[in-house]
XYZ file of C-alpha atoms in Angstrom:
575
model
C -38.693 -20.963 51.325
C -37.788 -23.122 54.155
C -35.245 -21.343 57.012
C -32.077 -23.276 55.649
C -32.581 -21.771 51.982
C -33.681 -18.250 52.955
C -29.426 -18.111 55.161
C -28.046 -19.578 52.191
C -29.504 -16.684 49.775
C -28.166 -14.398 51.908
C -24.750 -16.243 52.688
C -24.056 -16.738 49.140
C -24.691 -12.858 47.831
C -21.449 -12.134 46.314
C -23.388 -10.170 44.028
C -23.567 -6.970 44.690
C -19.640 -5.736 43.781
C -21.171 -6.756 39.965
C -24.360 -4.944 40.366
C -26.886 -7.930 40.593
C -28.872 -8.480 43.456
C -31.721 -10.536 43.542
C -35.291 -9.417 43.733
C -36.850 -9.450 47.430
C -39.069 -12.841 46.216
C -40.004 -14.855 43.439
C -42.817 -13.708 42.132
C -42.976 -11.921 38.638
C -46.390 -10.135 40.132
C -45.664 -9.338 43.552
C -41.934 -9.014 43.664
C -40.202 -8.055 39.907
C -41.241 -7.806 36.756
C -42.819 -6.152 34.128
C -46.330 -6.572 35.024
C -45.631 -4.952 38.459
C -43.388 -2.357 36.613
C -45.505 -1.109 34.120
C -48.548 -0.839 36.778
C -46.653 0.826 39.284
C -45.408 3.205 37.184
C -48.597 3.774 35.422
C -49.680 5.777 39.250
C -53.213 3.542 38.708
C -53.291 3.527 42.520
C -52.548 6.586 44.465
C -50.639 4.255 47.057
C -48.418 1.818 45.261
C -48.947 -0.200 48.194
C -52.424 -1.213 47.160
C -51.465 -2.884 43.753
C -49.433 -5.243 45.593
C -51.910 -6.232 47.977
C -54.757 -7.146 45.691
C -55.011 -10.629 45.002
C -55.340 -12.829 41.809
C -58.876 -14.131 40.276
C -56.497 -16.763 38.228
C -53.416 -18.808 38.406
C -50.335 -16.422 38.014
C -49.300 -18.308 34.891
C -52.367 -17.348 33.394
C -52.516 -14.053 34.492
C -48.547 -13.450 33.609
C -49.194 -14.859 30.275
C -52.185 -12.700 29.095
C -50.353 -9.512 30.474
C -47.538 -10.848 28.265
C -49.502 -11.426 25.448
C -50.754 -7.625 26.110
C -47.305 -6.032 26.105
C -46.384 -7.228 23.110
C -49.591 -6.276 21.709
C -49.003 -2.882 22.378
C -44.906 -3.058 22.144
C -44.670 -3.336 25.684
C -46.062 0.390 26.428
C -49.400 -0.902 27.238
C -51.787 2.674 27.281
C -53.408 3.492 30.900
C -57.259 2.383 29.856
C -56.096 -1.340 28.945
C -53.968 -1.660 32.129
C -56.803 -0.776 34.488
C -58.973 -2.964 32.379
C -56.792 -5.374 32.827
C -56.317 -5.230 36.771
C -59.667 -5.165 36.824
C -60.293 -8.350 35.092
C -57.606 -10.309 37.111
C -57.189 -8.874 40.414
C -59.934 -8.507 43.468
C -59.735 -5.348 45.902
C -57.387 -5.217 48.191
C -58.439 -7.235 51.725
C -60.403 -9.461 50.074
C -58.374 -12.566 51.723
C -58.906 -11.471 55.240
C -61.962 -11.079 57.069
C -63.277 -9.122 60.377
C -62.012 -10.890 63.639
C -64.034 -9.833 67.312
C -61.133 -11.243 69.446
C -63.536 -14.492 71.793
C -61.062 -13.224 74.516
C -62.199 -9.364 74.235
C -63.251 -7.895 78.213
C -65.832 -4.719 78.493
C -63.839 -3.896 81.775
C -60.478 -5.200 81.976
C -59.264 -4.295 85.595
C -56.610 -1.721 84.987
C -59.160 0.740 83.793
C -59.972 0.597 88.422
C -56.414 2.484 88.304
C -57.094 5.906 86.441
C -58.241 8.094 88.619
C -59.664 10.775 86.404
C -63.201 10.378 85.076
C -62.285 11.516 81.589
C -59.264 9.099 80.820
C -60.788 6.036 82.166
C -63.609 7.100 79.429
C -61.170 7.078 76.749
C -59.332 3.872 78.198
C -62.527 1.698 77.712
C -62.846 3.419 73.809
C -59.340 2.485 73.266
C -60.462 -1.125 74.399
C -63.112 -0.849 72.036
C -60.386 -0.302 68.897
C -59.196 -3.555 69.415
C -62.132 -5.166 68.227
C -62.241 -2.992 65.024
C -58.424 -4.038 64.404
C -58.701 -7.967 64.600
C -58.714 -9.885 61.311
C -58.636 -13.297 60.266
C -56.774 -15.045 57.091
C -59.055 -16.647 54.923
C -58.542 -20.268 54.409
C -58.298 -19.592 50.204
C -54.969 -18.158 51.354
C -53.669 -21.383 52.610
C -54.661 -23.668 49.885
C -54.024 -21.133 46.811
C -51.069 -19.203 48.201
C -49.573 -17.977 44.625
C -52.273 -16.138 44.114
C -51.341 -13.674 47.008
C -49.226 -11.691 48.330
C -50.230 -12.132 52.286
C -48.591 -15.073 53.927
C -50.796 -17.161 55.431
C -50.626 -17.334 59.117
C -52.692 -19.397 61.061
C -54.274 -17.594 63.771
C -56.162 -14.044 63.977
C -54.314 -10.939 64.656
C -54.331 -7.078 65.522
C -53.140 -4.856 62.703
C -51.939 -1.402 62.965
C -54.837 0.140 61.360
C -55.229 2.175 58.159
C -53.093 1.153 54.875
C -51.659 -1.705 57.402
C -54.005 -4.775 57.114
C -51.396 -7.264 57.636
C -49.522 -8.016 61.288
C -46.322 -6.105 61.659
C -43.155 -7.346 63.424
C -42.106 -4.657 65.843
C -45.598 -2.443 65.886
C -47.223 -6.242 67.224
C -44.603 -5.585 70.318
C -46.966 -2.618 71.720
C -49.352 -3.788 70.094
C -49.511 -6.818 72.482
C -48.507 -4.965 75.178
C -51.616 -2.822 75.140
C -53.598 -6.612 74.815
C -52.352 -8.319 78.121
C -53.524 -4.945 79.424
C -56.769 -5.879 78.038
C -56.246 -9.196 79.610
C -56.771 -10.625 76.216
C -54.143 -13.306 76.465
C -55.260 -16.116 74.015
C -55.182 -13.231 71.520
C -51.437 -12.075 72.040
C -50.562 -16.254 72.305
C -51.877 -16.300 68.506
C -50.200 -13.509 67.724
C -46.880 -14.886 69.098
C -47.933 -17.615 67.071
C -47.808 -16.675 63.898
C -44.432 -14.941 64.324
C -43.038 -18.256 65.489
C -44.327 -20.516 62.938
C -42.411 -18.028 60.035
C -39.259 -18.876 62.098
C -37.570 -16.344 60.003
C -39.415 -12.855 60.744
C -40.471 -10.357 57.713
C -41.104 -6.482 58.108
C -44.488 -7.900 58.002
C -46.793 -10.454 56.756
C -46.676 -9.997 52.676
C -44.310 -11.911 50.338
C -42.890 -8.713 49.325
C -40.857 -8.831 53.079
C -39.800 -11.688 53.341
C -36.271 -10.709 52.598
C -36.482 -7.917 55.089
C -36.839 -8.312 59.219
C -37.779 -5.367 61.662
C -36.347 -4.430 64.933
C -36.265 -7.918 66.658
C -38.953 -7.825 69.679
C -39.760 -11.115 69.373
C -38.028 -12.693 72.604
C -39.855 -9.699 74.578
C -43.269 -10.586 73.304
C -42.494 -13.963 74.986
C -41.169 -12.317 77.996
C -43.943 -10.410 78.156
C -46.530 -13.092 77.167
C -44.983 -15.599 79.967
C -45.035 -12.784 82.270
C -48.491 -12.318 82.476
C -49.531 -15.976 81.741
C -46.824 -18.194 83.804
C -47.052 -20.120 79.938
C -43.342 -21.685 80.661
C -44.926 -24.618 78.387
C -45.265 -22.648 75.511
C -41.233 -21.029 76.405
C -40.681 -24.473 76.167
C -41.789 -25.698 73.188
C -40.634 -22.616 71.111
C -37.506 -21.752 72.418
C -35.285 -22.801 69.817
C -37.562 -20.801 67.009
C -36.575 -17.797 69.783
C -32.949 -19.138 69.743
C -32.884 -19.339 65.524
C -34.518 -15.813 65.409
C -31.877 -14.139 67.258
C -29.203 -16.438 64.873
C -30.574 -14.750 61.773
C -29.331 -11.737 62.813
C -25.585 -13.101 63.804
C -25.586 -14.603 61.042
C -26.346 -12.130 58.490
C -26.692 -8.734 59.734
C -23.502 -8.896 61.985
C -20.757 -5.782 61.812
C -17.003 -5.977 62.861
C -15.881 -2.749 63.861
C -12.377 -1.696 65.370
C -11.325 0.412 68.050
C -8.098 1.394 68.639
C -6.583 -2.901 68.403
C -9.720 -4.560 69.153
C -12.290 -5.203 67.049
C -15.893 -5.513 68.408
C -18.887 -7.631 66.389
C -22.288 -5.259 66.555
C -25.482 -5.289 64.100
C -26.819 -3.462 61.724
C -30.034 -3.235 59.204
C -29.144 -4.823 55.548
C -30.961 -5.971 52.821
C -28.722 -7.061 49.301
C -31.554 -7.537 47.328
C -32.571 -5.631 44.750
C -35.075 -3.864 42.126
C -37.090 -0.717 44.013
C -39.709 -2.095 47.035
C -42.955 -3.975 45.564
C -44.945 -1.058 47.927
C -43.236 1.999 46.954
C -41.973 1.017 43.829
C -42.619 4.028 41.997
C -41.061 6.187 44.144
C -38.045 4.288 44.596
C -37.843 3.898 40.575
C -38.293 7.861 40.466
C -35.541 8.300 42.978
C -33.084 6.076 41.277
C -33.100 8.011 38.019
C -31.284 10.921 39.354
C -27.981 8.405 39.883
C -25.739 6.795 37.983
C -27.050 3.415 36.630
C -24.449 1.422 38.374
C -25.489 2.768 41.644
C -29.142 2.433 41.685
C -29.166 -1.540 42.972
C -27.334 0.116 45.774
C -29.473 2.437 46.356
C -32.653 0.215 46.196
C -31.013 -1.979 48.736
C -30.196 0.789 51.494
C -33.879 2.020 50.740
C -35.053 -1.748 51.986
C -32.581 -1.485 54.724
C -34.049 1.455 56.095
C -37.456 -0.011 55.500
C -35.966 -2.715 58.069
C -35.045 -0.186 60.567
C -38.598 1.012 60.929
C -37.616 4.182 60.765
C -38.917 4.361 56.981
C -37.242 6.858 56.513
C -35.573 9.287 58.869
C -32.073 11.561 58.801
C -30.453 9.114 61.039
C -29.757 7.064 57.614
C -29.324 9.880 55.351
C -25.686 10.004 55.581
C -23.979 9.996 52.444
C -24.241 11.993 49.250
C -24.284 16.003 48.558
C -27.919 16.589 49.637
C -28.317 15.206 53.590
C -31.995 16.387 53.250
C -32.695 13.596 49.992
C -33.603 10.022 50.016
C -30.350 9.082 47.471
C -28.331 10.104 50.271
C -29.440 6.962 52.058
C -26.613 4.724 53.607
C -28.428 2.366 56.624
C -26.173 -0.574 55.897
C -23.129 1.907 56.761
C -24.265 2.573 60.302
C -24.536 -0.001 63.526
C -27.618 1.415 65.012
C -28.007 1.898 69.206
C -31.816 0.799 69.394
C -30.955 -2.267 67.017
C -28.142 -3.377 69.511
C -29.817 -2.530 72.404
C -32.680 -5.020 71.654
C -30.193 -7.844 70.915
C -28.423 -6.648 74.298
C -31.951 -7.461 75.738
C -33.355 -10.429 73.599
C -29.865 -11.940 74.885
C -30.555 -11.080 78.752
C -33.840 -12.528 78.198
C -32.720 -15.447 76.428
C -30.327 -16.456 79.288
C -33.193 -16.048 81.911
C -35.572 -18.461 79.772
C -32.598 -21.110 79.372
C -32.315 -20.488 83.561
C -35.729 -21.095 83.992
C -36.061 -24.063 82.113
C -32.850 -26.398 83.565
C -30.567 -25.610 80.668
C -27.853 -23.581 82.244
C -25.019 -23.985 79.600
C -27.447 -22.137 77.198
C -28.012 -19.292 79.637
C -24.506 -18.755 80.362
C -24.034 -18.991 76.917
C -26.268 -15.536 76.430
C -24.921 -14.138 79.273
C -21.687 -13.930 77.589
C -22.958 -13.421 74.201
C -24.750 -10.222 76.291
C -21.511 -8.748 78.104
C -19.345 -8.853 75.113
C -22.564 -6.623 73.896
C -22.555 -4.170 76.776
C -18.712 -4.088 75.947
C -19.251 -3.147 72.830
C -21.617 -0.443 73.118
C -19.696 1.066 75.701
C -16.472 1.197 73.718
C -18.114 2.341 70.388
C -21.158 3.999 70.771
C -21.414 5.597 74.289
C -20.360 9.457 75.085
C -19.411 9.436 78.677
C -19.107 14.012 77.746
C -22.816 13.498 76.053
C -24.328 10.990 78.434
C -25.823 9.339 75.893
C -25.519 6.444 72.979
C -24.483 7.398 69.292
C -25.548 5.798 65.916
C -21.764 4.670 64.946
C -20.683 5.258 61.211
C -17.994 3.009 60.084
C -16.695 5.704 57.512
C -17.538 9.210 60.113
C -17.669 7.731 63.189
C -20.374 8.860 65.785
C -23.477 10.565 64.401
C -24.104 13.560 67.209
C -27.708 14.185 66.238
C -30.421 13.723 68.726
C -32.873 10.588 68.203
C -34.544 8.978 71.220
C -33.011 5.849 70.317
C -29.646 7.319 71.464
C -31.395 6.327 74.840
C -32.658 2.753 74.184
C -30.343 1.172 76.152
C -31.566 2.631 79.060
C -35.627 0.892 78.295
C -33.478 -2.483 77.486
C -31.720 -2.240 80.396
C -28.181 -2.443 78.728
C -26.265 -0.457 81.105
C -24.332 -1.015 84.205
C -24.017 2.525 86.122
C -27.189 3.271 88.109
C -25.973 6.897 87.337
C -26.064 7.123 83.496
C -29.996 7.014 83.653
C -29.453 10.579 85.219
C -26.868 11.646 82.387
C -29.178 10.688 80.269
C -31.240 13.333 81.854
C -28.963 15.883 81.432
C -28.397 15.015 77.744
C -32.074 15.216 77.087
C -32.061 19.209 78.837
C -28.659 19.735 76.590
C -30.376 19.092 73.499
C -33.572 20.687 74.870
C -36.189 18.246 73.537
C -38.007 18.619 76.999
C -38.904 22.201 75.145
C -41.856 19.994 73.575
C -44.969 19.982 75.570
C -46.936 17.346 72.781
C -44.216 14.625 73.321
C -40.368 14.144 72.305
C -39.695 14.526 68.372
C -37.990 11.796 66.420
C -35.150 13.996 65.747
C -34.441 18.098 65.793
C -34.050 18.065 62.382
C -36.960 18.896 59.436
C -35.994 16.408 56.266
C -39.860 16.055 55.178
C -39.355 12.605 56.109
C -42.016 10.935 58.540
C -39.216 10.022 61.472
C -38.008 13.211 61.916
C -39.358 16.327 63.585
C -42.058 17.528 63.513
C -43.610 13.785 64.087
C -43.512 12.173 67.589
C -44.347 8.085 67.609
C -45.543 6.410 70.479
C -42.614 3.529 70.391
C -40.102 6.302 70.660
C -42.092 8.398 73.618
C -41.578 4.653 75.700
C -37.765 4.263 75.173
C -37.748 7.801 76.565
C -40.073 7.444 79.989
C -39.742 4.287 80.765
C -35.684 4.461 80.252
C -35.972 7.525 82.477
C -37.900 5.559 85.151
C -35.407 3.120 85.690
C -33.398 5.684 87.897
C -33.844 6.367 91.486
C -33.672 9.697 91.362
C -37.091 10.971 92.389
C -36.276 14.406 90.068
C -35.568 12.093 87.291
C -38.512 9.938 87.713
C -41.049 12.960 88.100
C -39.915 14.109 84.594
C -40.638 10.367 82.963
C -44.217 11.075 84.255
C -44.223 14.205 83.181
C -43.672 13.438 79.624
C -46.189 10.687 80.156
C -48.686 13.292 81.103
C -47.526 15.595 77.961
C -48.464 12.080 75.418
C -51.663 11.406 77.148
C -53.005 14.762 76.930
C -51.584 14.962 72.870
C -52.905 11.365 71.950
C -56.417 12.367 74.454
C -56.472 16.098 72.922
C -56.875 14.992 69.419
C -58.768 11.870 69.605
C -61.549 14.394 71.734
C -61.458 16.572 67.785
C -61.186 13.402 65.729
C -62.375 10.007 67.279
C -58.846 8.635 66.080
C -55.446 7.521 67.040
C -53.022 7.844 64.859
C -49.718 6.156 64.037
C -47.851 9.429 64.404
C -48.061 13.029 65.665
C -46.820 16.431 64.472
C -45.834 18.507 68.080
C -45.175 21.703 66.464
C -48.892 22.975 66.335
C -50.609 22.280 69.332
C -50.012 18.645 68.646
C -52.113 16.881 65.418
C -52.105 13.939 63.598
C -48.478 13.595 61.775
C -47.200 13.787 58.191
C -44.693 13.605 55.585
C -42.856 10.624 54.388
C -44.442 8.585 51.523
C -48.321 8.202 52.703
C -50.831 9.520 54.327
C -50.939 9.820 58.462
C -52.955 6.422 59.011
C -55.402 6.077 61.768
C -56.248 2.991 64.171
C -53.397 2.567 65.450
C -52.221 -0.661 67.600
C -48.866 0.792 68.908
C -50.593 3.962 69.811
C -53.136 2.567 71.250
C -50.927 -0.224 73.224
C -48.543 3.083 74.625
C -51.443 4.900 75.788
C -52.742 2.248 77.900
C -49.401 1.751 79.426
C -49.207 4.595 80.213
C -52.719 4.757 81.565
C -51.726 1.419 83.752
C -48.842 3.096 84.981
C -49.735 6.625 86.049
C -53.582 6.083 85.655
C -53.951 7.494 89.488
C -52.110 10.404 88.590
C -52.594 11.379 84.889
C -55.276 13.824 84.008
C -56.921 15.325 81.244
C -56.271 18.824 82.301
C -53.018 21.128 81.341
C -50.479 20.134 80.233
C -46.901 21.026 81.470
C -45.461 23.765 79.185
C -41.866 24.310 77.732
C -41.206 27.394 80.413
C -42.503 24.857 83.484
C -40.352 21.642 82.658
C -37.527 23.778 83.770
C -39.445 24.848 87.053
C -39.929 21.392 87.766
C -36.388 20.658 87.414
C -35.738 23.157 89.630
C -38.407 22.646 92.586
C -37.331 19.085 92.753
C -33.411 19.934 93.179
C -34.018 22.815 95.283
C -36.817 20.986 97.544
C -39.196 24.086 96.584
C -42.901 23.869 96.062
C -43.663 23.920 92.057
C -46.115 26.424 93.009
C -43.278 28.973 94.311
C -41.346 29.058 91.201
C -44.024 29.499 88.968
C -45.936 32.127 91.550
């Protein structure tokens, strides 16, 4: 679907008041149908995810009419033995269309590992180099010129994938992801990467047809940022910044809120998704969750569930806001909420986008963003900053401010979407008040225990960054130690368990001496790019103090605290 089609779907949804929405793509294999109904609901897979990632052996017409010729053979309740026998016949294993990728650009001794002082950690650093070369794939060219018969888009350069379950590129994991890359000085490799995202123009959750109605949290104009950083590219800025330009449109366009306060009203964005039928990956789940509402509210439901999935927080109790049970999935409402992290990367993006119009001679584009970025900052500071809390608030348009604490009530401190030097230091004080500095493993996703997979007990690298490097930004040296010490805390968790289990993991559960994570709707997957990418951030920008020794408990974060505003030794208050 070209870009033009894909705004006019979503412009022209006037469908959901009648309880229609349209599936998340067109195909009756991938997307809706009963051939992807009856399997996923037949549990042949113990990951629905896996069904929807195999590929065909024939032309979907065939295979659609020979599964239709099937269900009416059996009166479309086809038994278990024939519907294996039948995916067996006319699907291949999953990642059969991709291959193994050893990125050409891929350095034994990239020169930040010279920075970490301690023998151990630069030890691990050049293992965690080595993971990149296990995470590279390639799209097979089959891909390109038989594209209905799978569900991976094709893209034409190699990639890093998360690891684990994840074999296709990601849109806000490939953020870190490339991060961790330039590190590696592996710069052809993250311009590929950059890419791909580009040449979709509109950017999926990820790279399967299944997304394509769904975006992530938009990162895209910081990978360039990033990517011309390190490279001095301003050719390639060039060339693609109108793609950059229509990315950041998509979301004005169709995931834009008006809100009022007091008489004015302010325009912020949120996650949303009207399309319906239960996700292609967790569709059995989603079809199990659905029966215990009302029929009329289950298209509803399916599209909140996709909006979360947007969010990347899939799922968490920052969505689970309406309903009698706050603890259960139905009580999902995404679309109802205007999300700080999501507007403080658009707050960003549009900073950035102003800079790269500067930089390139087009200066009534950049003042153009700068606007578009101070009615932002407006807005966030009228709706969803606490001035008592010191912090940012998910905003509810039926509640008002949600109160709970989720390190993305401090992502506009890492986007730099603030204008008092001094509220990096409330910020401070609002993470002591809600005493998630307790932790010694790394900051939970949230104080609350839903069973979901963003929520506590699991910590994720992306959120342990908004955290330090938001707190780094202040010039208070007290503030500042703290941000390293909580860099410390996630280098010793990720280093503690990948010493046990030769793995990094996409998540971690801090409640038990720190472990690989859990809960949500799969198991804890290991590889893993943004975990990886953090780590050696981290390692680049403490390496020459960070060890692999002790790490700071819950009773001597407060010590610290108190040594640095006292001028005391650290070794007096703990004597």
């Amino acid at each position: 679907k070209t870009w033009e089609l894909h705004l006019l779907l979503l412009l022209g949804l006037g469908l959901r008041s009648r309880g229609a929405l349209p599936p998340p793509c067109e195909s009756q294999i991938y997307c809706h149908g009963e051939l992807l109904h009856q399997v996923q609901m037949a549990r042949l897979f113990p990951d629905d995810k896996q069904f929807v990632d195999m590929s065909l052996s024939t032309a979907p017409e065939q295979v659609l009419q020979r599964f239709s010729e099937l269900a009416e053979a059996h009166n479309h309740s086809i038994p278990r033995q024939q519907l294996q026998e039948f995916i067996q016949q006319h699907f291949q294993a999953v990642g059969k269309e991709l291959q193994p990728w050893t990125p050409g650009d891929w350095k034994e001794s990239p020169q930040f590992l010279q920075k970490i002082s301690d023998a151990k950690l630069r030890v691990w650093a050049r293992q965690l180099n080595q993971i990149w070369k296990k995470l590279g794939k390639q799209i097979k060219p089959e891909v390109l010129s038989q594209p209905e018969r799978f569900s991976l888009i094709y893209s034409k350069h190699p990639f890093i994938v998360p690891g684990g379950r994840f074999v296709e590129f990601y849109y806000w994991d490939s953020y870190w992801v490339m991060e961790g890359l330039l590190l590696s000085e592996m710069t052809e490799t993250v311009k590929g990467m950059l890419q791909n995202f580009l040449d979709l123009v509109k950017i999926p959750n990820g790279g399967r047809v299944y997304y394509l109605q769904r975006s992530q949290p938009p990162l895209l104009t910081l990978m360039m940022d990033r990517y011309v950083a390190h490279t001095n590219d301003i050719t390639f800025l060039r060339e693609n910044i109108e793609t950059l330009a229509l990315e950041l449109n998509f979301w004005t366009v169709n995931r834009t809120i008006s809100v009022y306060s007091g008489e004015k009203s302010y325009n912020l964005n949120r996650y949303y998704v009207p399309f319906g039928g239960p996700r292609p990956e967790s569709y059995s789940k989603d079809a199990e969750l659905a029966e215990t509402l009302p029929e009329g509210d289950r298209e509803a439901l399916w599209a909140e569930l996709k909006a979360g999935a947007e969010s990347g927080w899939d799922f968490s109790s920052r969505w689970l806001v309406g309903g009698p049970n706050p603890d259960s999935l139905s009580s999902i409402r995404t679309s109802k909420l205007v999300p700080v992290d999501l507007n403080a990367f658009l707050c960003q993006a549009e900073g950035l986008m102003s800079n790269f119009y500067s930089s390139l001679g087009n200066h009534s584009q950049a003042e153009r963003y700068r606007n578009l970025q101070a009615q932002r900052l407006a807005a966030l500071n009228a709706l969803l900053w606490d001035e008592q809390k010191g912090a940012w608030f998910d905003y509810d348009t039926e509640k008002g401010k949600n109160l709970e604490f989720y390190p993305s009530n401090l992502a506009p401190l890492w986007a730099g979407c603030f204008s008092d030097p001094a509220t990096v230091d409330k910020a401070l004080k609002y993470l002591e008040d809600s005493q998630v500095l307790t932790y010694q493993h790394g900051i939970p996703t949230s104080l609350r225990n839903t069973g979901q997979q963003w929520d506590f007990p699991n910590a994720w690298a992306p959120l342990q960054d908004l955290i330090i490097r938001g707190l780094a930004k202040s010039s208070s040296p007290r503030t500042q130690e703290v941000a390293f010490q909580l860099a410390q805390n996630w280098i010793r968790t990720n280093f503690d368990v990948y010493s046990q289990k030769s793995a990094m993991y996409e998540k971690y559960d801090i409640s038990n001496g720190g472990q690989p994570g859990g809960g949500g709707e799969y198991e804890v997957q290991e590889g893993f790019g943004w975990t990886n990418g953090m780590a050696l951030m981290l390692l680049d920008r403490y390496g020459d103090r960070l060890t692999s020794g002790t790490q700071m408990t819950p009773q001597v974060l407060p010590c610290l605290m108190a040594a640095l505003l006292f001028h005391l030794p650290l070794s007096f208050l703990l004597w």
